[in-house]
Coordinates of N, CA and C in Angstrom, one line a residue:
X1372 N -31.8 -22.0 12.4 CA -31.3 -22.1 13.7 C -31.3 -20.8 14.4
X1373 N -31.9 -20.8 15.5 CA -31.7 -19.3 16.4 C -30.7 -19.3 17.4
X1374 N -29.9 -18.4 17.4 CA -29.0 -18.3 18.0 C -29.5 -17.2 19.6
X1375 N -29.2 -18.1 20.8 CA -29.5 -17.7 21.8 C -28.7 -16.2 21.9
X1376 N -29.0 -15.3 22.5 CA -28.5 -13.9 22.9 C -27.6 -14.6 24.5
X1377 N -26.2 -14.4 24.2 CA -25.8 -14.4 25.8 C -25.8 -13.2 26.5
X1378 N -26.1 -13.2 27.7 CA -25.7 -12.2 28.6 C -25.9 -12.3 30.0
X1379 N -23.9 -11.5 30.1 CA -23.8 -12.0 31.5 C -23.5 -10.5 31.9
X1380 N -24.6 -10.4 33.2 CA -24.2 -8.7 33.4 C -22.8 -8.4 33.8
X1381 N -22.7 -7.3 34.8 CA -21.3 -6.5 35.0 C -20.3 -7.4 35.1
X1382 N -19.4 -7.3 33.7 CA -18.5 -7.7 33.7 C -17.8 -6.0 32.9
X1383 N -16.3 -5.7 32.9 CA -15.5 -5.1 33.2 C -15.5 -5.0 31.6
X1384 N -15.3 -3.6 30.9 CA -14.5 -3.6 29.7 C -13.3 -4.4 29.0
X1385 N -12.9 -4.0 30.0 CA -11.4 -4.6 29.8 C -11.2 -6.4 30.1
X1386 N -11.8 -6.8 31.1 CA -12.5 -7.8 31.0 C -12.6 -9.0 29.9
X1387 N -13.8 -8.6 29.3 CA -14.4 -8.6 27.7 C -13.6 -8.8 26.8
X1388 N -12.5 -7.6 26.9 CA -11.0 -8.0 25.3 C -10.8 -8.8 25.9
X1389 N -10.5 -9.3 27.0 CA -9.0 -9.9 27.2 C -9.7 -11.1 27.4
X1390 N -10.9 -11.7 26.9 CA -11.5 -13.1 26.4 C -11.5 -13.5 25.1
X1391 N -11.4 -14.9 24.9 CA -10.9 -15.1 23.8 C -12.4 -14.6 22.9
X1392 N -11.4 -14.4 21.5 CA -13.3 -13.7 20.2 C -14.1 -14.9 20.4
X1393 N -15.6 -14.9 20.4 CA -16.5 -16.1 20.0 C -16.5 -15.7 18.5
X1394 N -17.2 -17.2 18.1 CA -17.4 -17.0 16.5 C -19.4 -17.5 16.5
X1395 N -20.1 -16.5 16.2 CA -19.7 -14.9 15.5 C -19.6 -14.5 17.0
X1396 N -19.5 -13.0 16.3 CA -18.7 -12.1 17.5 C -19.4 -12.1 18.6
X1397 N -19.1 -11.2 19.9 CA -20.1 -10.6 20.7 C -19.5 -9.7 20.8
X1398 N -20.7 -8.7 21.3 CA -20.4 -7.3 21.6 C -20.6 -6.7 23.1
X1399 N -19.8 -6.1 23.3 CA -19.9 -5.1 25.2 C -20.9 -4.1 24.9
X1400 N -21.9 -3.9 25.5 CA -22.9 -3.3 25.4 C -22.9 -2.8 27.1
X1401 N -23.1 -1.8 27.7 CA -23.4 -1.6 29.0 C -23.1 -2.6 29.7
X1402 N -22.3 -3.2 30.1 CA -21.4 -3.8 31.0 C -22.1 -5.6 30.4
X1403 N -22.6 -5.8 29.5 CA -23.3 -7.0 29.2 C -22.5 -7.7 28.1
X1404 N -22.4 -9.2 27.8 CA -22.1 -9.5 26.6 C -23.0 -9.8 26.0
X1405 N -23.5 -9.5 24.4 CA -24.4 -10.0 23.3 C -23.9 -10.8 22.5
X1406 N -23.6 -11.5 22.3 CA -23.7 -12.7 20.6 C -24.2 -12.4 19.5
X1407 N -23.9 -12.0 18.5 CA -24.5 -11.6 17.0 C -25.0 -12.8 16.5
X1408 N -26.0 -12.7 15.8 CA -26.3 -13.8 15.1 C -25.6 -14.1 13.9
X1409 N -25.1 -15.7 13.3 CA -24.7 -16.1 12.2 C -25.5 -15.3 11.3
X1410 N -24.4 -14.8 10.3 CA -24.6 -14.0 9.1 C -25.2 -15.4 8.4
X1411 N -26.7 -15.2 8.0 CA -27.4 -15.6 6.4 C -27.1 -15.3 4.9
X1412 N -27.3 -15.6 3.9 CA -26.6 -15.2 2.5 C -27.3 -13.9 2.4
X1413 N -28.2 -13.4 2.6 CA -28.8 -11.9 2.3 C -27.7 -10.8 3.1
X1414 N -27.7 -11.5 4.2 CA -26.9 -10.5 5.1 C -25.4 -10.4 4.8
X1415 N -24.7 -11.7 4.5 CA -23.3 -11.6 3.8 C -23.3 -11.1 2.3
X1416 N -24.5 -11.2 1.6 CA -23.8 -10.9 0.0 C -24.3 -9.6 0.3
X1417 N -25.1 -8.3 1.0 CA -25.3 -7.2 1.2 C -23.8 -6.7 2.1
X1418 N -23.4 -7.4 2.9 CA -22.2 -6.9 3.5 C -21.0 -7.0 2.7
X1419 N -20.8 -7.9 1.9 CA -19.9 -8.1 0.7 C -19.8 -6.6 -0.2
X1420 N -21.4 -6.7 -0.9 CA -21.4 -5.7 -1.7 C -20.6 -4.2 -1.0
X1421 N -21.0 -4.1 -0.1 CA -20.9 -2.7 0.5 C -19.4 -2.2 0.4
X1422 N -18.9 -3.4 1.2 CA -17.4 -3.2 1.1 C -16.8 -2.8 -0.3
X1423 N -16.7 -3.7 -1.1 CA -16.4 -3.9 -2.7 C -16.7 -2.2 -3.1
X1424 N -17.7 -2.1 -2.9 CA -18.4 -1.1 -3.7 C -17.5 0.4 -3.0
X1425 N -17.8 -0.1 -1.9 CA -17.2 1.3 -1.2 C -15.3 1.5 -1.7
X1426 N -15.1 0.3 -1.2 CA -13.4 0.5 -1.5 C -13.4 0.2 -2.9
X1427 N -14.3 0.1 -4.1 CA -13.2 0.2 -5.6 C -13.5 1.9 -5.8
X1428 N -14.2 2.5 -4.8 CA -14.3 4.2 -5.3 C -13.3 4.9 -4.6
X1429 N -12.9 4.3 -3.5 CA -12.4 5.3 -2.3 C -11.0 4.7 -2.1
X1430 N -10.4 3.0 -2.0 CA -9.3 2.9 -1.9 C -7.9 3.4 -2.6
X1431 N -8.6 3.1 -3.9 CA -7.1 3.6 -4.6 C -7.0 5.0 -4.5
X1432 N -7.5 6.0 -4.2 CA -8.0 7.1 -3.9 C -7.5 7.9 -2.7
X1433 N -7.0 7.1 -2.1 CA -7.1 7.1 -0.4 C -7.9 8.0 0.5
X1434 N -9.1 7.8 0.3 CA -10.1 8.8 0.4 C -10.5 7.9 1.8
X1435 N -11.0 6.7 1.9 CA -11.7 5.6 2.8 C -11.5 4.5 2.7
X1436 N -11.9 3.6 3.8 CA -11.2 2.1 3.7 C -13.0 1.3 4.3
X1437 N -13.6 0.5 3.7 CA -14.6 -0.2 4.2 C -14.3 -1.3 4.7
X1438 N -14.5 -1.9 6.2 CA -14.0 -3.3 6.5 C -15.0 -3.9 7.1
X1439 N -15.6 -5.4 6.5 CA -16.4 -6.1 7.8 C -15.8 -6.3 8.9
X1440 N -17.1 -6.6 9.7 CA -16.7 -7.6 10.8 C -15.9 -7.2 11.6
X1441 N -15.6 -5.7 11.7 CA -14.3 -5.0 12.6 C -15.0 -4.9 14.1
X1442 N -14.2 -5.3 14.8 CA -14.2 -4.7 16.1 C -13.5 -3.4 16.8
X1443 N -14.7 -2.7 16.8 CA -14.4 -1.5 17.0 C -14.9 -1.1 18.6
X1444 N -13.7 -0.4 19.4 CA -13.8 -0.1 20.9 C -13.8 1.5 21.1
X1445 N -15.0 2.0 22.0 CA -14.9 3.3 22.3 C -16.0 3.4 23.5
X1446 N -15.6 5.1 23.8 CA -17.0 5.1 24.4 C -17.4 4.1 25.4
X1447 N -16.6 3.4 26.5 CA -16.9 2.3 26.9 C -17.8 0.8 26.5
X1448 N -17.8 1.1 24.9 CA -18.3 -0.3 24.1 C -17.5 -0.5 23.0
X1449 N -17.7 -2.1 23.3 CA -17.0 -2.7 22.1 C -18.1 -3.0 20.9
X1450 N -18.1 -2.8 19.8 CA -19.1 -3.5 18.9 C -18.4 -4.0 17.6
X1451 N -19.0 -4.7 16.8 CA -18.6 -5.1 15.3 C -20.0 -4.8 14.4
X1452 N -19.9 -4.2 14.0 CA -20.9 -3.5 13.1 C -20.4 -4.3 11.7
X1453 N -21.6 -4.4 10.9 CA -21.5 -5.0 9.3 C -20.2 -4.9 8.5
X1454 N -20.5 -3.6 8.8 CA -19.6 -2.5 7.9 C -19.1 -1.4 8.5
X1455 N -17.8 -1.5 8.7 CA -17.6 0.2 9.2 C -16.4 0.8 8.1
X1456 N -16.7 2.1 8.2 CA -16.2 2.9 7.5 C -15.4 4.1 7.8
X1457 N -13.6 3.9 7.4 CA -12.8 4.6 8.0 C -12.6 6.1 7.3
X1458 N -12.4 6.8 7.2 CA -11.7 7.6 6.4 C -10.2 7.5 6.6
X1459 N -9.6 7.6 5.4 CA -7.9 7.4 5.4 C -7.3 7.6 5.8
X1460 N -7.4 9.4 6.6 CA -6.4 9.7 7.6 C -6.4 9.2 8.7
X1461 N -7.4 8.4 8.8 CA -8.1 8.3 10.3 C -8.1 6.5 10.3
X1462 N -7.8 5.9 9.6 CA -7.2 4.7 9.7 C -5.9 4.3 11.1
X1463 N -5.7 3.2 12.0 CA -5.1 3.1 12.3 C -3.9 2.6 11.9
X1464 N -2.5 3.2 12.1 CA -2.0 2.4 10.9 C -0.1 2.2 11.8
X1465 N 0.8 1.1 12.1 CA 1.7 0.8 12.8 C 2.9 1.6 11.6
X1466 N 4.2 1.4 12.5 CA 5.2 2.2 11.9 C 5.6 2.1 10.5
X1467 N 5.5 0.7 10.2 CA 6.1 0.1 8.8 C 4.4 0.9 7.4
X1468 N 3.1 1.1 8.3 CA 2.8 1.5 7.2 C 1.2 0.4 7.1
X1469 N 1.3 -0.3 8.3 CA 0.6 -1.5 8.0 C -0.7 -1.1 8.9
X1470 N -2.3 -1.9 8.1 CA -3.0 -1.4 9.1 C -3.2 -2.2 10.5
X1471 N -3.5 -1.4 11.5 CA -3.0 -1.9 12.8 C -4.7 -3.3 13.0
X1472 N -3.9 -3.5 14.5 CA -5.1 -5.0 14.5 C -6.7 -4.5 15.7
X1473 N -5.9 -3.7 16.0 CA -6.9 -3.5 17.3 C -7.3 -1.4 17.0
X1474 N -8.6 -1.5 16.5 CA -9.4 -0.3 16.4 C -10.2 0.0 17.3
X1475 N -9.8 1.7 18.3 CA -10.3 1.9 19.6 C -10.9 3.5 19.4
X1476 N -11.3 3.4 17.9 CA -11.9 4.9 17.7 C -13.5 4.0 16.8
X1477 N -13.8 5.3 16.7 CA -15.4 5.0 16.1 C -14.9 5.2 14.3
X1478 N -16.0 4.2 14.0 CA -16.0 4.8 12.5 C -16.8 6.0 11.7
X1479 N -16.4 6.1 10.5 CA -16.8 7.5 10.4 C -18.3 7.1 9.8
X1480 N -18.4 6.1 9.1 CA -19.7 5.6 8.3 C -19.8 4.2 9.1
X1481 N -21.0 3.9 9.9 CA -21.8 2.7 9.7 C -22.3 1.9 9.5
X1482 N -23.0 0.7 8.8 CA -23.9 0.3 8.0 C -23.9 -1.3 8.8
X1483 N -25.2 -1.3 9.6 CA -25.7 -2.4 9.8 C -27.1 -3.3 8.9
X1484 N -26.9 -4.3 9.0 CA -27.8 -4.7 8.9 C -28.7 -6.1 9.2
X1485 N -30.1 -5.8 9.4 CA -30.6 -6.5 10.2 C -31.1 -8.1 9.7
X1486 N -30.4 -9.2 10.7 CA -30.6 -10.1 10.9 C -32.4 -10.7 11.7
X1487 N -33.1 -11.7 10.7 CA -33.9 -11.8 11.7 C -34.2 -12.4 12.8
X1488 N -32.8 -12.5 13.7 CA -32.8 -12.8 14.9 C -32.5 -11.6 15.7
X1489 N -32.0 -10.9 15.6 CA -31.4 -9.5 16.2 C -32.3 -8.9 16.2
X1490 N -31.8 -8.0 17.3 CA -33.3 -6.7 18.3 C -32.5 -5.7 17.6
X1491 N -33.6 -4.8 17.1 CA -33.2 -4.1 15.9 C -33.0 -2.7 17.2
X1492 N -33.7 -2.9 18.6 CA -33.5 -1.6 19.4 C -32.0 -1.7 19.9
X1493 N -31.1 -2.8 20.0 CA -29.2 -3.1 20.0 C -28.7 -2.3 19.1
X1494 N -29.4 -2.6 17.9 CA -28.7 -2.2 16.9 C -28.9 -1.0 16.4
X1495 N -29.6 -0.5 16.8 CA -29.9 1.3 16.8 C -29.4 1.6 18.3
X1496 N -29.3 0.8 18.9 CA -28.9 1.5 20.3 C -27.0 1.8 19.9
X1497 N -26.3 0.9 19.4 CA -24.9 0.6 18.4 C -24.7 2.0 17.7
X1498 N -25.7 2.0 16.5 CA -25.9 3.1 15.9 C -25.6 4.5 16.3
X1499 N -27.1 4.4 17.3 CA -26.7 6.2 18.2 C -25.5 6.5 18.9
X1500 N -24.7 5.4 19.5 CA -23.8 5.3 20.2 C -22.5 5.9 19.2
X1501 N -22.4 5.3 18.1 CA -21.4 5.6 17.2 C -21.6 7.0 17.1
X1502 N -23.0 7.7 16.7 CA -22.8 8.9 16.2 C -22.7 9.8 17.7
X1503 N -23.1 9.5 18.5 CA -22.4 10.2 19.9 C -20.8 10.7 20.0
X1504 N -20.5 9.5 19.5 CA -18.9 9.5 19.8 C -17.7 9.9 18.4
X1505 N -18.7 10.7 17.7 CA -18.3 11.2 16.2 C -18.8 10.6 15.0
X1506 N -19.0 9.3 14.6 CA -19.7 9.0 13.5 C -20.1 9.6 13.0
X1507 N -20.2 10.0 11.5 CA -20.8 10.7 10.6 C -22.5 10.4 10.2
X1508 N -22.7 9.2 10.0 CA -23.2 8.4 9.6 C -23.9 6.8 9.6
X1509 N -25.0 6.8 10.1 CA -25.2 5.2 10.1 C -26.5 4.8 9.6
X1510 N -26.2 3.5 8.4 CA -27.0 3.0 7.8 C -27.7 2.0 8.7
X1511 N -29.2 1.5 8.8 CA -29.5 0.5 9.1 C -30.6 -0.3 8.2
X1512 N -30.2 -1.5 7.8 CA -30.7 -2.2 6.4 C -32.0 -3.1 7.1
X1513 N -32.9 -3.4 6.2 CA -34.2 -4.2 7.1 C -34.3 -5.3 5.2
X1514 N -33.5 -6.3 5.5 CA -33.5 -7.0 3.8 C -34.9 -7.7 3.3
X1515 N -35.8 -7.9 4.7 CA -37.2 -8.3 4.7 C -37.7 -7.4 3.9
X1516 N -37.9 -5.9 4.6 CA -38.9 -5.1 4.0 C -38.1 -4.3 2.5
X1517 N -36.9 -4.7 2.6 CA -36.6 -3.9 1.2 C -36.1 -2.0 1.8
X1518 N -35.6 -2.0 3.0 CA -35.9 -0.1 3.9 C -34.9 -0.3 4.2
X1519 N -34.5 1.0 4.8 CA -33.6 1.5 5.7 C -33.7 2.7 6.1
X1520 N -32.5 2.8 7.2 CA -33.0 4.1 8.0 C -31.8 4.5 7.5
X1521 N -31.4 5.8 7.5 CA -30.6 6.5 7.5 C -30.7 7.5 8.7
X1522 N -29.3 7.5 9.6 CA -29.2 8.1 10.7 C -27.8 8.8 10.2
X1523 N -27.9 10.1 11.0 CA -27.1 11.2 10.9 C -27.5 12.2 12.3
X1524 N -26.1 12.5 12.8 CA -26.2 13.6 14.2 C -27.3 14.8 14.0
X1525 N -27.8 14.7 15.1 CA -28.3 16.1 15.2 C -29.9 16.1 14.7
X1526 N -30.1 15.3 13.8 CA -31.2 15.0 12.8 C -32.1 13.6 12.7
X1527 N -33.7 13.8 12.7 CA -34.0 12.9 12.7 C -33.7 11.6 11.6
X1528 N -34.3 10.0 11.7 CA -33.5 9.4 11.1 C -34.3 9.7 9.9
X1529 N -34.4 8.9 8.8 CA -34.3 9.4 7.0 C -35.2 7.9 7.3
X1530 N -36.3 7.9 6.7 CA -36.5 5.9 6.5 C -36.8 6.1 5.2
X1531 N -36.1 5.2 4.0 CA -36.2 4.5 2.4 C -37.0 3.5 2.1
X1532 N -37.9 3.2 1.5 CA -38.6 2.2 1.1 C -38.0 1.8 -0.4
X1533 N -38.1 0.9 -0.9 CA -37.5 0.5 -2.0 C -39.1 0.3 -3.1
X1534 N -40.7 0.0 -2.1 CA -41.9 0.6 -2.9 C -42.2 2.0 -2.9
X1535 N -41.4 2.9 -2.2 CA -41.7 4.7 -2.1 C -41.0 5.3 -2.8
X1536 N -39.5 4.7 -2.6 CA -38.4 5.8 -3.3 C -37.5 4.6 -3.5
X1537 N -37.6 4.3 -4.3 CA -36.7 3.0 -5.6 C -35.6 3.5 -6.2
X1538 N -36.1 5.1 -6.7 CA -34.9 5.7 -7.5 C -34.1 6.7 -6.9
X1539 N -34.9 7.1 -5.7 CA -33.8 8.3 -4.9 C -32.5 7.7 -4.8
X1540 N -31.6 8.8 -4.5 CA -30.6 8.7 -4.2 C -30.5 9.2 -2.6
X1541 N -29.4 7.8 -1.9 CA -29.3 7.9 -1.2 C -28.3 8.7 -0.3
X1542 N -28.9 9.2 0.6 CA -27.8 10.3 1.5 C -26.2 9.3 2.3
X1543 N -25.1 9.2 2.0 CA -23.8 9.3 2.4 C -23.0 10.4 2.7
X1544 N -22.1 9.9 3.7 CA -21.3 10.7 4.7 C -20.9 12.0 3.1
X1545 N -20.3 13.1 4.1 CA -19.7 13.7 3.1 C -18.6 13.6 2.6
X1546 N -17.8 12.8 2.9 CA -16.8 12.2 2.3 C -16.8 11.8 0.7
X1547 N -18.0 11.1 1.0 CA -18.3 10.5 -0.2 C -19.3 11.0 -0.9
X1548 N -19.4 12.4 -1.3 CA -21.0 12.5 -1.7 C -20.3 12.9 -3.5
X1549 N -18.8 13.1 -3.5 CA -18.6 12.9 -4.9 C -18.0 11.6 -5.4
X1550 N -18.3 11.0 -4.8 CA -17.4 9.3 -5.2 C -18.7 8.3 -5.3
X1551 N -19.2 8.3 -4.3 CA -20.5 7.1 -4.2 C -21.7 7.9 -4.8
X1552 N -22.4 6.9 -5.1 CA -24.1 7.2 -5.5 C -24.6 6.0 -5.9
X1553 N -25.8 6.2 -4.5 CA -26.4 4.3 -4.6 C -28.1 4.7 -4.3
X1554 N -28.9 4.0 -5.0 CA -30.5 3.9 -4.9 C -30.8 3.0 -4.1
X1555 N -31.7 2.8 -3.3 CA -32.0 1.9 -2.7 C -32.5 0.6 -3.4
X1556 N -32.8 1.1 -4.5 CA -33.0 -0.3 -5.6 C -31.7 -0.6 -6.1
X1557 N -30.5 -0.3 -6.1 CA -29.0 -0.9 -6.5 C -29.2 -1.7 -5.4
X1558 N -29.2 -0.4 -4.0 CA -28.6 -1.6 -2.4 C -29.1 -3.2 -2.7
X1559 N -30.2 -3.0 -2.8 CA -31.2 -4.4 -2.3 C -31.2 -5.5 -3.5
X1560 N -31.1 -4.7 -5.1 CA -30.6 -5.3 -6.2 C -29.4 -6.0 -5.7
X1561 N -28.3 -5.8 -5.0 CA -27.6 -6.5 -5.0 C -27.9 -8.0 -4.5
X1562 N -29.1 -8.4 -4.1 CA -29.2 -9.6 -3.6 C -29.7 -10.6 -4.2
X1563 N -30.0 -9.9 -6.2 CA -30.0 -10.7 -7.1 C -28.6 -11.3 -7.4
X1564 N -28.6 -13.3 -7.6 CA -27.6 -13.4 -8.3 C -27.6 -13.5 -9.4
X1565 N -29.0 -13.9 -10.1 CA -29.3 -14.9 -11.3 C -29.6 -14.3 -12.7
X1566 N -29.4 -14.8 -13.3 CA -29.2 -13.8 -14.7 C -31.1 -13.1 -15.6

């Protein structure tokens, strides 16, 4: 099933929140709404993994918190990225201690990944946007070709092949460059279930 792209131009930031969520999400992009496409099992057991992986290094730790599906507001855009990635201090978090419901900063680490319905130039457009507005970091996954880009400020993007560089190790925020360590053949391994 392909999921149509909505979009209705100038409508208002504020606007936007204050409609109810669709399921799946949409995102405020330059005054427009987009529709994400339904997560496929490649795209949820890779978004799964990430999380898991990221928070059994970094939670108990309190080093970073990985969350899907967050809706995250800055920058005059709203978006929900795969995966976003807080660091601890930088978590929003209410008086009792609890984390809060509505996230209006960027995350520090990104990781999208690409659906084959989605325009991969949104999702790098998402991407740059994040790291404009501080992001450390942003993954973008391609689960067809087995790649990804790795994007970081200032620098061009990094692209991985899983037939080029299987065993490299992949570049992560600095946060984590003593906690995590992933090959692009782990990432994509993960979308083995079967024994």
């Amino acid at each position: 099933m392909t999921l149509a792209t909505k979009n209705i131009p100038s409508i208002t930031l504020d606007r936007f929140l204050s409609q109810p969520e669709t399921k799946p999400a949409s995102e405020y992009i330059d005054g427009s709404i987009y529709q994400k496409p339904v997560p496929q099992g490649q795209h949820s057991r890779l978004q799964l993994k990430f999380c898991n992986t990221v928070n059994a290094v970094t939670e108990d730790k309190q080093i970073a918190l990985a969350l899907p599906e967050l809706r995250c507001t800055f920058g005059n855009r709203s978006i929900v990225p795969d995966v976003a990635v807080f660091q601890w201090q930088r978590l929003p978090v209410n008086a009792e201690g609890e984390i809060e419901n509505v996230f209006s900063i960027y995350p520090d680490w990104v990781i999208e990944i690409l659906s084959p319905e989605q325009s991969p130039m949104r999702v790098i457009g998402n991407i740059l946007h994040c790291l404009k507005h501080g992001t450390e970091m942003g993954w973008l996954l391609f689960p067809k070709e087995r790649s990804l880009l790795i994007f970081q400020r200032d620098r061009q993007p990094i692209e991985i092949n899983s037939e080029i560089n299987s065993a490299q190790k992949l570049l992560v925020p600095s946060f984590l460059e003593t906690e995590l360590s992933l090959t692009v053949d782990q990432v994509f391994g993960w979308l083995k279930v079967g024994k």
